[in-house]
PDB file of C-alpha atoms in Angstrom:
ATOM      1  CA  UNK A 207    -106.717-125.766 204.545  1.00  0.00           C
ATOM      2  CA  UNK A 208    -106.927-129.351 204.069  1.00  0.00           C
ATOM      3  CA  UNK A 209    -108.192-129.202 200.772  1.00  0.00           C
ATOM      4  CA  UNK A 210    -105.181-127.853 199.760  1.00  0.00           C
ATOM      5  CA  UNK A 211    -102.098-128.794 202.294  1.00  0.00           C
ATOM      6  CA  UNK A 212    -102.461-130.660 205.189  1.00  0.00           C
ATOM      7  CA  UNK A 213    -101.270-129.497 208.522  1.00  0.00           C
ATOM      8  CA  UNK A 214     -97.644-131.500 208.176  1.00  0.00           C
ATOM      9  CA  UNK A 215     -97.261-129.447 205.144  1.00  0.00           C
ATOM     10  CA  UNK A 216     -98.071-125.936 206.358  1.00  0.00           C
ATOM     11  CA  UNK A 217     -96.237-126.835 209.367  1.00  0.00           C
ATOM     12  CA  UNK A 218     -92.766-127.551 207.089  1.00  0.00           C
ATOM     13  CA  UNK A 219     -93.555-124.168 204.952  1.00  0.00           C
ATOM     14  CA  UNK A 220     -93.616-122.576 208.008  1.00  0.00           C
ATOM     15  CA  UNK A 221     -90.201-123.864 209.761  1.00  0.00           C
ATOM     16  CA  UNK A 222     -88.338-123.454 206.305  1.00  0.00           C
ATOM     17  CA  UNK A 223     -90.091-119.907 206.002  1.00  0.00           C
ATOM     18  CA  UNK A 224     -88.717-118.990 209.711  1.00  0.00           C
ATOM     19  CA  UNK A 225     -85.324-119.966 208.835  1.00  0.00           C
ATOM     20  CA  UNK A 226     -85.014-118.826 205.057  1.00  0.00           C
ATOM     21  CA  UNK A 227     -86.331-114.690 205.965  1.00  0.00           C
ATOM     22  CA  UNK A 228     -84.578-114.592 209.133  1.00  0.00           C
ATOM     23  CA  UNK A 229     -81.031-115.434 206.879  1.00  0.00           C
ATOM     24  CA  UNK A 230     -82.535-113.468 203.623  1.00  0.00           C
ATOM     25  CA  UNK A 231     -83.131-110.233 205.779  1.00  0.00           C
ATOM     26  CA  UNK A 232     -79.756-110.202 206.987  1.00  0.00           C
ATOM     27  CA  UNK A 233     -77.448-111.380 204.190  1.00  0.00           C
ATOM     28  CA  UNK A 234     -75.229-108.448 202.218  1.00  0.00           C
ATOM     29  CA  UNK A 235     -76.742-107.668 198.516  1.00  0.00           C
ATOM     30  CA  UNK A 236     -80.313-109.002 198.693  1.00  0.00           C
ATOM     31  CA  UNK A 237     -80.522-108.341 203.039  1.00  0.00           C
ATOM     32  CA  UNK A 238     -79.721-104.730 202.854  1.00  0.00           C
ATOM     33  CA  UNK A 239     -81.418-102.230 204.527  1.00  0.00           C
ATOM     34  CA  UNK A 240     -82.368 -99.987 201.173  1.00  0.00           C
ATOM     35  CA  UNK A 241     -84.283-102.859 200.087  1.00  0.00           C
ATOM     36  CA  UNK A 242     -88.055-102.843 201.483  1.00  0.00           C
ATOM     37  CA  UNK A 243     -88.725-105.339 203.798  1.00  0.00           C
ATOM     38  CA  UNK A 244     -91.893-106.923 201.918  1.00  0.00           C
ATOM     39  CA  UNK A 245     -89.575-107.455 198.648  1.00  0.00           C
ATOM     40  CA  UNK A 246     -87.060-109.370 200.732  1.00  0.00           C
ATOM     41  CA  UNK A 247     -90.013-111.546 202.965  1.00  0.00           C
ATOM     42  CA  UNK A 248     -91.565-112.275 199.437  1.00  0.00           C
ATOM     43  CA  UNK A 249     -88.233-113.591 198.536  1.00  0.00           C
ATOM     44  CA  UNK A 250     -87.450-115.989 200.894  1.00  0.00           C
ATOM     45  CA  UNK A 251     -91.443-116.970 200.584  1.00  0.00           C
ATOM     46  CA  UNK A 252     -90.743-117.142 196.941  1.00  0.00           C
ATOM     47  CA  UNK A 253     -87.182-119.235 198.109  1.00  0.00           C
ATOM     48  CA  UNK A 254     -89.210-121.388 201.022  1.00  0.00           C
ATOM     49  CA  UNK A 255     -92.211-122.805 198.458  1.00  0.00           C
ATOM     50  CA  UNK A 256     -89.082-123.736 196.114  1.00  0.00           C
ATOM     51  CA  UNK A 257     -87.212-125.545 198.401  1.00  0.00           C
ATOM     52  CA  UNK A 258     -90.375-126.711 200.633  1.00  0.00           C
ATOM     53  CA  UNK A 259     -90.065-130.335 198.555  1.00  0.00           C
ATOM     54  CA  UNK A 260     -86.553-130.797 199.122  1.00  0.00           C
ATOM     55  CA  UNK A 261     -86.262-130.455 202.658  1.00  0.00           C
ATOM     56  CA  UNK A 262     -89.914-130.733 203.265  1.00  0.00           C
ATOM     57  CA  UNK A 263     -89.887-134.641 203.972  1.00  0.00           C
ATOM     58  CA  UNK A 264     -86.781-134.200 206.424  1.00  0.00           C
ATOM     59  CA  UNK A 265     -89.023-131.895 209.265  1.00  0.00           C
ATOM     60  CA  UNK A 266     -90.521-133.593 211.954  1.00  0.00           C
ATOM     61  CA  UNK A 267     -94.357-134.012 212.648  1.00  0.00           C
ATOM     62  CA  UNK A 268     -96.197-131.290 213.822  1.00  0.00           C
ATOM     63  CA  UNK A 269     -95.766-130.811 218.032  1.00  0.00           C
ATOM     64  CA  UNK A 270     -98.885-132.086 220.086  1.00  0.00           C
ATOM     65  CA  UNK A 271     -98.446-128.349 221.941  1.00  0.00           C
ATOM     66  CA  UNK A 272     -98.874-124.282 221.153  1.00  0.00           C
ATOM     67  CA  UNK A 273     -95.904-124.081 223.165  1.00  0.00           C
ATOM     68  CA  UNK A 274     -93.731-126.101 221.498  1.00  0.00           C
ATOM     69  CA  UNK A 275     -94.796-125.520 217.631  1.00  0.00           C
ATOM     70  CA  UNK A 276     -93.477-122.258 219.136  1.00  0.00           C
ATOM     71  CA  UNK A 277     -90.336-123.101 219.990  1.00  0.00           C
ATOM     72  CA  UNK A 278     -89.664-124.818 216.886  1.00  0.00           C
ATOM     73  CA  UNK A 279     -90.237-121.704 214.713  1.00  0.00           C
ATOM     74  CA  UNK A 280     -88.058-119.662 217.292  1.00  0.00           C
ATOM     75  CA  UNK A 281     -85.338-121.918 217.154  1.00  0.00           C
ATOM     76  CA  UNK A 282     -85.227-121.630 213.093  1.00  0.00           C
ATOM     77  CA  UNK A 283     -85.980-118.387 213.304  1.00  0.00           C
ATOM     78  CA  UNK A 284     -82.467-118.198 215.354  1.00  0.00           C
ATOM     79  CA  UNK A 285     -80.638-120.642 213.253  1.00  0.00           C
ATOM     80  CA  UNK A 286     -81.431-117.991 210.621  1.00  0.00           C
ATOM     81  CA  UNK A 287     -80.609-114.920 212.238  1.00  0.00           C
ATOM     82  CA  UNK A 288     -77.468-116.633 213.392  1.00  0.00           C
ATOM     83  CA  UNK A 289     -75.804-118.046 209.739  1.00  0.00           C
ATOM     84  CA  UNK A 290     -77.208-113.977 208.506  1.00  0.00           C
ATOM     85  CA  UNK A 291     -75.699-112.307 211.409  1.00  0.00           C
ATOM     86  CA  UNK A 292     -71.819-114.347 210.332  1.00  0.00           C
ATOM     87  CA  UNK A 293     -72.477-113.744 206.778  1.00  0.00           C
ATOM     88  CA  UNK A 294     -73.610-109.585 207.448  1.00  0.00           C
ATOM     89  CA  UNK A 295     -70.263-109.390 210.134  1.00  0.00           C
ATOM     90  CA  UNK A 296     -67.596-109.861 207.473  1.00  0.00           C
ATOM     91  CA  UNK A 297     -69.034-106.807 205.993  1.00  0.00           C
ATOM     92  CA  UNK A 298     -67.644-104.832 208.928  1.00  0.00           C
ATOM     93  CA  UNK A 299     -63.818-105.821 207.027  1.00  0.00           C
ATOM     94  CA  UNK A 300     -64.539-102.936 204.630  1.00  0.00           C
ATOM     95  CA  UNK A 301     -65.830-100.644 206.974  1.00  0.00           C
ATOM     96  CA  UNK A 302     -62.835-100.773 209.093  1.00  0.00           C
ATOM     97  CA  UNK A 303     -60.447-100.285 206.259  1.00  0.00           C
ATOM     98  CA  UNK A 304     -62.211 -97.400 205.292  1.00  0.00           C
ATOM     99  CA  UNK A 305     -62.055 -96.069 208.755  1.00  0.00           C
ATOM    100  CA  UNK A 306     -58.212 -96.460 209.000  1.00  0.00           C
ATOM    101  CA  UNK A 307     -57.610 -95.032 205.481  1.00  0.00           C
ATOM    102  CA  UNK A 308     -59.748 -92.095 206.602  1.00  0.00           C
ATOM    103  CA  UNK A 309     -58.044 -91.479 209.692  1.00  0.00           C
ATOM    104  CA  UNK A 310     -54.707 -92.051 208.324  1.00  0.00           C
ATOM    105  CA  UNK A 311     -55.536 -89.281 205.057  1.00  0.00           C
ATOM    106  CA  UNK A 312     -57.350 -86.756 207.790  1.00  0.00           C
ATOM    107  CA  UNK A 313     -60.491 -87.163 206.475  1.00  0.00           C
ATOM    108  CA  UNK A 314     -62.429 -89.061 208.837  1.00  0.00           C
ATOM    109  CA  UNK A 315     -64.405 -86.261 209.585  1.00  0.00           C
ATOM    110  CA  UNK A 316     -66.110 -86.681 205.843  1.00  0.00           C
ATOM    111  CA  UNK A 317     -69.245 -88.572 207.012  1.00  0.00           C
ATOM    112  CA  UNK A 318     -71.580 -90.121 204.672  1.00  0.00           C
ATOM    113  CA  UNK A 319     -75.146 -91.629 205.044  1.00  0.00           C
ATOM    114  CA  UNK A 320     -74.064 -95.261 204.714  1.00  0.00           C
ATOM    115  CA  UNK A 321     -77.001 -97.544 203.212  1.00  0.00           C
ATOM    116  CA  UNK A 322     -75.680-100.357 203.802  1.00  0.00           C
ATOM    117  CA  UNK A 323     -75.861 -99.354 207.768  1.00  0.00           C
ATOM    118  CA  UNK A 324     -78.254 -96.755 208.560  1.00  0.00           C
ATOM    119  CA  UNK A 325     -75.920 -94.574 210.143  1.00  0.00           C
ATOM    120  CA  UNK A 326     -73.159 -91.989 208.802  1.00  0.00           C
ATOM    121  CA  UNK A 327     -69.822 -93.626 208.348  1.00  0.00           C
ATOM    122  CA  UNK A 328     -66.484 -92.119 207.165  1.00  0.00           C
ATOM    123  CA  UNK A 329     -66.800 -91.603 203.054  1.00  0.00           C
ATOM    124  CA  UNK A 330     -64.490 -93.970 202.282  1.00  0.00           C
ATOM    125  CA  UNK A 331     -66.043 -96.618 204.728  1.00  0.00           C
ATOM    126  CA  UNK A 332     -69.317 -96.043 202.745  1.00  0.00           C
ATOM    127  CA  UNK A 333     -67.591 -96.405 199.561  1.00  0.00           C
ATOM    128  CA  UNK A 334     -66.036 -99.655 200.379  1.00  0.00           C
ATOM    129  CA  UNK A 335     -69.437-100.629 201.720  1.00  0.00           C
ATOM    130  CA  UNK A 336     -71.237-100.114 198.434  1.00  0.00           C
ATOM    131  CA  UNK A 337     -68.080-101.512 196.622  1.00  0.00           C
ATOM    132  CA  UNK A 338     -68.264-105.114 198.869  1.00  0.00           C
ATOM    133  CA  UNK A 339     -72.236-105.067 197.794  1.00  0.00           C
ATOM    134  CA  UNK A 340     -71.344-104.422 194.003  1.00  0.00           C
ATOM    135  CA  UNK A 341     -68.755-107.498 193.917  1.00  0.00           C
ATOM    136  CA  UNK A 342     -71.123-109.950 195.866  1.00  0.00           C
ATOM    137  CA  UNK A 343     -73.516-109.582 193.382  1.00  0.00           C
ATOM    138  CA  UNK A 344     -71.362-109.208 189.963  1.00  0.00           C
ATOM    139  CA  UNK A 345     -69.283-112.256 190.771  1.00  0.00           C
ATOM    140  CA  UNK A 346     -72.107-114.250 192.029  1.00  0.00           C
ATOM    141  CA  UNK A 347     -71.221-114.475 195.206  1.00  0.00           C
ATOM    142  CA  UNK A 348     -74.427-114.636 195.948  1.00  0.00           C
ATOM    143  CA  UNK A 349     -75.163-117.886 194.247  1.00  0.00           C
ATOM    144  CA  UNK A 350     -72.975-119.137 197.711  1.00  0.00           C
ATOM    145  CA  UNK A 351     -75.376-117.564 199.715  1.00  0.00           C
ATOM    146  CA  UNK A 352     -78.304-119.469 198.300  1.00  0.00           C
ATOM    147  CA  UNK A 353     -75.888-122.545 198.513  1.00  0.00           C
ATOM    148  CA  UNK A 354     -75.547-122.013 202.228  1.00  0.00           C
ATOM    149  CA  UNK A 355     -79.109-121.245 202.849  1.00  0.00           C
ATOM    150  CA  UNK A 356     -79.538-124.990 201.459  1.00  0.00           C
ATOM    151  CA  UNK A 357     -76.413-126.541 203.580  1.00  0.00           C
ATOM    152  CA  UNK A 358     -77.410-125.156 206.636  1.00  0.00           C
ATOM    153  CA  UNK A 359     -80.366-127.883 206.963  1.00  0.00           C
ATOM    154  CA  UNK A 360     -77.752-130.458 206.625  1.00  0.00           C
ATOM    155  CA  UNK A 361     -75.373-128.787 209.496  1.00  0.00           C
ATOM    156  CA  UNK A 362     -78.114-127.348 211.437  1.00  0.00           C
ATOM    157  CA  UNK A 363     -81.188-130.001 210.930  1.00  0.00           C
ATOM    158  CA  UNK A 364     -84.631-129.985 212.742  1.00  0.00           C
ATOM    159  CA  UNK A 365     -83.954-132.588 215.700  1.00  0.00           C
ATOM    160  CA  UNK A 366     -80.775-130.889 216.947  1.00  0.00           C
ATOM    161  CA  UNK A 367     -80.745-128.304 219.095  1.00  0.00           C
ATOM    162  CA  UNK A 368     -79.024-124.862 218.376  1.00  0.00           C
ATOM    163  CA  UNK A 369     -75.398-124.958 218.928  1.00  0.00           C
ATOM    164  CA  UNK A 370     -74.858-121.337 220.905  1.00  0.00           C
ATOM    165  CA  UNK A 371     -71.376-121.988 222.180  1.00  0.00           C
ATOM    166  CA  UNK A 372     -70.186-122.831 218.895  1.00  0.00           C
ATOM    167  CA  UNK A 373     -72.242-120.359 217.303  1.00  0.00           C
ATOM    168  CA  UNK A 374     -70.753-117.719 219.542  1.00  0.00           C
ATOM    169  CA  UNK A 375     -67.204-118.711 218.595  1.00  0.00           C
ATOM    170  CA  UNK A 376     -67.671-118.789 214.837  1.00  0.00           C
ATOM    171  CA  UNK A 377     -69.207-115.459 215.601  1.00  0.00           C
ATOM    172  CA  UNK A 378     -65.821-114.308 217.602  1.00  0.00           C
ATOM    173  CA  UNK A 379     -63.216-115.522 214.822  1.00  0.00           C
ATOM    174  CA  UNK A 380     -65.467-113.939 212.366  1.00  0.00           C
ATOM    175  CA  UNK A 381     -65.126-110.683 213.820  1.00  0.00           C
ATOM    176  CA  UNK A 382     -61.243-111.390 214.475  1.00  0.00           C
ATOM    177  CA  UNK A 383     -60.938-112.268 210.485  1.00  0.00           C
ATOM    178  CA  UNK A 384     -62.733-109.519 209.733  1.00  0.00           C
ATOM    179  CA  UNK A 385     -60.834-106.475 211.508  1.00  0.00           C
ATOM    180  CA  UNK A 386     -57.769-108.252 210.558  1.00  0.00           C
ATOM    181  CA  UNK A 387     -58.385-108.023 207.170  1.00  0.00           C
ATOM    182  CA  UNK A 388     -59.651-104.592 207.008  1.00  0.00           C
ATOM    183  CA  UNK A 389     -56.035-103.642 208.369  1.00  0.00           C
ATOM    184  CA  UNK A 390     -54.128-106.133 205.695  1.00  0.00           C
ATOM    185  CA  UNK A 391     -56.781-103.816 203.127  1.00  0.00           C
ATOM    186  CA  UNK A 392     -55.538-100.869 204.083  1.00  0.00           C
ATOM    187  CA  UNK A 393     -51.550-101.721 204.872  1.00  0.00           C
ATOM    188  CA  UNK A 394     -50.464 -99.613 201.545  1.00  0.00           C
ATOM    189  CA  UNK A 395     -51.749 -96.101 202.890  1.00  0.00           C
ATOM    190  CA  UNK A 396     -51.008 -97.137 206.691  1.00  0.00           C
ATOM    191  CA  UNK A 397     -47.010 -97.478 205.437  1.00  0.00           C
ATOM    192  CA  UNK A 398     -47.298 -94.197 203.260  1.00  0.00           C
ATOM    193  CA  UNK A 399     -48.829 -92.772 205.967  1.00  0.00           C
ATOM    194  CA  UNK A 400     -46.212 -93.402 208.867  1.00  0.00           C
ATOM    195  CA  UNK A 401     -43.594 -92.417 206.307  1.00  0.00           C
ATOM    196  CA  UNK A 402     -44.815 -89.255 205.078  1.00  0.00           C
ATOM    197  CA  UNK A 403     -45.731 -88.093 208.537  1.00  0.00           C
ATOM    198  CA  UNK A 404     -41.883 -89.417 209.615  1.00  0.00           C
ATOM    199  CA  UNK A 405     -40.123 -87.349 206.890  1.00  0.00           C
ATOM    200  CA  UNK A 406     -43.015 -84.387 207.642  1.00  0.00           C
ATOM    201  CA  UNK A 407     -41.552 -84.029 211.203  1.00  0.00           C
ATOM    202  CA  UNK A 408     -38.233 -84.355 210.689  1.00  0.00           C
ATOM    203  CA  UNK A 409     -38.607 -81.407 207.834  1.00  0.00           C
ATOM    204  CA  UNK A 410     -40.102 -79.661 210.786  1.00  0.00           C
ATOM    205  CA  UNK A 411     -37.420 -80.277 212.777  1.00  0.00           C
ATOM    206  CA  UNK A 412     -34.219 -79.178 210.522  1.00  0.00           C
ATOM    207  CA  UNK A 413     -36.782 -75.774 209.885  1.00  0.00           C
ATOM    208  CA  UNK A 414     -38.963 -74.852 212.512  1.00  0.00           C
ATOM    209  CA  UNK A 415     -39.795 -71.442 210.416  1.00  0.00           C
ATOM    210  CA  UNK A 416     -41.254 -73.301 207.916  1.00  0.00           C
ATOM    211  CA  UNK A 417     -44.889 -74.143 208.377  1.00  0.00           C
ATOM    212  CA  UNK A 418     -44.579 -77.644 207.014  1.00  0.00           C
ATOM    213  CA  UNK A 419     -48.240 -78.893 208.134  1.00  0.00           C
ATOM    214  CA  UNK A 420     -49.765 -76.355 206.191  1.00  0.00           C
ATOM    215  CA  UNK A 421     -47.921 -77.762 202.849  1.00  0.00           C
ATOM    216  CA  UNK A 422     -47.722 -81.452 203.565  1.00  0.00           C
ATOM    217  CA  UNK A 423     -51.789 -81.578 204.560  1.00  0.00           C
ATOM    218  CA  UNK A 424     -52.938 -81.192 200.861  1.00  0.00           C
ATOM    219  CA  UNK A 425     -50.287 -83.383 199.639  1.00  0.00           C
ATOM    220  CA  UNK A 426     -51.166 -86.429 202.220  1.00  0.00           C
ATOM    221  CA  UNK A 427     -55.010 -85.825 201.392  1.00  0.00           C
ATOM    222  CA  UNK A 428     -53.660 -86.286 197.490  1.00  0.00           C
ATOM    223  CA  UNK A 429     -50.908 -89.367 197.924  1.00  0.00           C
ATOM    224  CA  UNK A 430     -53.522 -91.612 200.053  1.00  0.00           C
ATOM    225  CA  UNK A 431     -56.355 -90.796 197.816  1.00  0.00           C
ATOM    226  CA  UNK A 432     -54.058 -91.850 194.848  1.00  0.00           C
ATOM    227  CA  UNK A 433     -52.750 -95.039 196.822  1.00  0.00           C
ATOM    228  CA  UNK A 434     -55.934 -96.044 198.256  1.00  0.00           C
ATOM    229  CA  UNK A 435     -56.838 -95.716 193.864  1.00  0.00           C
ATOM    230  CA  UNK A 436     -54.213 -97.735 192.934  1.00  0.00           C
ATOM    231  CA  UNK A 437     -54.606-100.138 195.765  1.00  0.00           C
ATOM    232  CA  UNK A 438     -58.525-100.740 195.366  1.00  0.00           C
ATOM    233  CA  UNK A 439     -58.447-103.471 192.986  1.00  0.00           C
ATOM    234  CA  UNK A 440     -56.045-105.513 195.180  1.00  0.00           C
ATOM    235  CA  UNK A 441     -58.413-104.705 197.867  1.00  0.00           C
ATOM    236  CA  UNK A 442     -61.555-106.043 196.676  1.00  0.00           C
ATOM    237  CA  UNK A 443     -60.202-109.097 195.362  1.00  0.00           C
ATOM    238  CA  UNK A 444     -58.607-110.016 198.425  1.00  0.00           C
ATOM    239  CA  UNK A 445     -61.713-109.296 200.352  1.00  0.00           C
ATOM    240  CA  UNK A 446     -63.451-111.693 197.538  1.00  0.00           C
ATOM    241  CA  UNK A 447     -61.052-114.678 198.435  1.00  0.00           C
ATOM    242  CA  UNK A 448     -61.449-114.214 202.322  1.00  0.00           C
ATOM    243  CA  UNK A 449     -65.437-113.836 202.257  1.00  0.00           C
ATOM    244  CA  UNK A 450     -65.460-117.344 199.777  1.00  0.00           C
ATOM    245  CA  UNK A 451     -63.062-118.818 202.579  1.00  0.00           C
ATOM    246  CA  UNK A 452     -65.732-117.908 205.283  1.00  0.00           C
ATOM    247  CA  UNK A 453     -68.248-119.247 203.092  1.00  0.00           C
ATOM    248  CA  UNK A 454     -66.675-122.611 201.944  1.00  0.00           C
ATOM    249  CA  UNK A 455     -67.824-124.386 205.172  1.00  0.00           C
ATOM    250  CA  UNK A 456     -71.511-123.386 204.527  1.00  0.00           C
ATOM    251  CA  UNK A 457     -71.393-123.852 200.899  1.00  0.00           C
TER     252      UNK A 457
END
């Protein structure tokens, strides 16, 4: 290949190609499972030979050793996985507030396929799912991802070595933000909920003849579904701010 790159060269493709598919597979809208695997590798192959002569110059010269040129491609391919696996766990903020609003309208025994996951989820957890995926990419949300792909090579360059403990604690608060949020999301139909089912047992309670459940199940089915409506735009663009305050550091 020297006629056309040298071994430096292929050697920096490589370590930027490690780093760039391991984030592209894993980041919401363009890393989602739906998508075939050989459009998203062409992607970041597409996104590597763009950015190869911008960070190109910055990657160190090719190791004397197999086992370390190894080691260097594992440890982007990590750095990767890692800044895709923080970006992909926010997701999980939508998914819980589906859950809740599910269990808290009795119908969290719907269960959807869930593309986004792979696995059956409540319906509304799939529908927020889809929802999160449709704002990333009509806001351009997205355009932050690419920004972060870039950024990372200044927080996370070649000669340092992975940071795991903080890695794991960005990981920790991520998860923390996110489940917190998905309860903030879903606050409106947790307080109808607690005081519909309140006034529902106290009905049963002045007329135990009267089989209350059997009456007050459509109409908690009907009030969520109509608060969660009303509620949804709130909902995604709080979940807009949060995810651009998780992303701010990167971008």
């Amino acid at each position: 290949m020297e006629h056309y790159a040298t071994a430096q060269q292929v050697f920096a493709a490589g370590l930027v190609f490690a780093r760039l598919a391991a984030i592209v597979m894993l980041i919401p809208g363009i890393g989602e499972s739906f998508i075939p695997p050989r459009i998203r590798l062409s992607l970041a192959l597409v996104m590597a030979l763009m950015l190869f002569p911008v960070i190109g110059p910055g990657v160190p010269p090719v190791p004397a050793s197999v086992g370390l040129l190894a080691g260097a491609v594992i440890k982007e391919a990590l750095i990767g996985l890692m800044i895709g696996g923080i970006l992909r766990l926010f997701m999980a903020s939508l998914a819980s507030a589906g859950e809740i609003v599910s269990i808290q309208t009795t119908l969290s025994f719907a269960q959807t396929a869930n593309p986004t996951q792979g696995s059956p989820t409540a319906t509304l957890g799939t529908f927020l799912g889809l929802i999160g995926v449709v704002l990333v990419m009509t806001t351009d949300l997205h355009h932050m991802f690419i920004a972060a792909i870039v950024k990372s090579y200044t927080i996370f360059p070649f000669h340092k070595p992975v940071m795991v403990n903080d890695a794991g604690r960005l990981a920790i608060e991520t998860v923390a933000k996110s489940f917190a949020l998905g309860l903030q999301m879903s606050a409106p139909v947790m307080v109808f909920a607690l005081i519909f089912n309140v006034a529902t047992g106290l009905v049963g309670r002045v007329m135990p003849q009267f089989q209350i459940f059997f009456v007050t199940s459509p109409l908690m089915v009907l009030l969520g579904l109509s608060i969660f409506a009303l509620s949804l735009g709130m909902m995604g663009m709080t979940w807009l701010d949060r995810y651009r305050d998780v992303l701010r550091p990167f971008g």
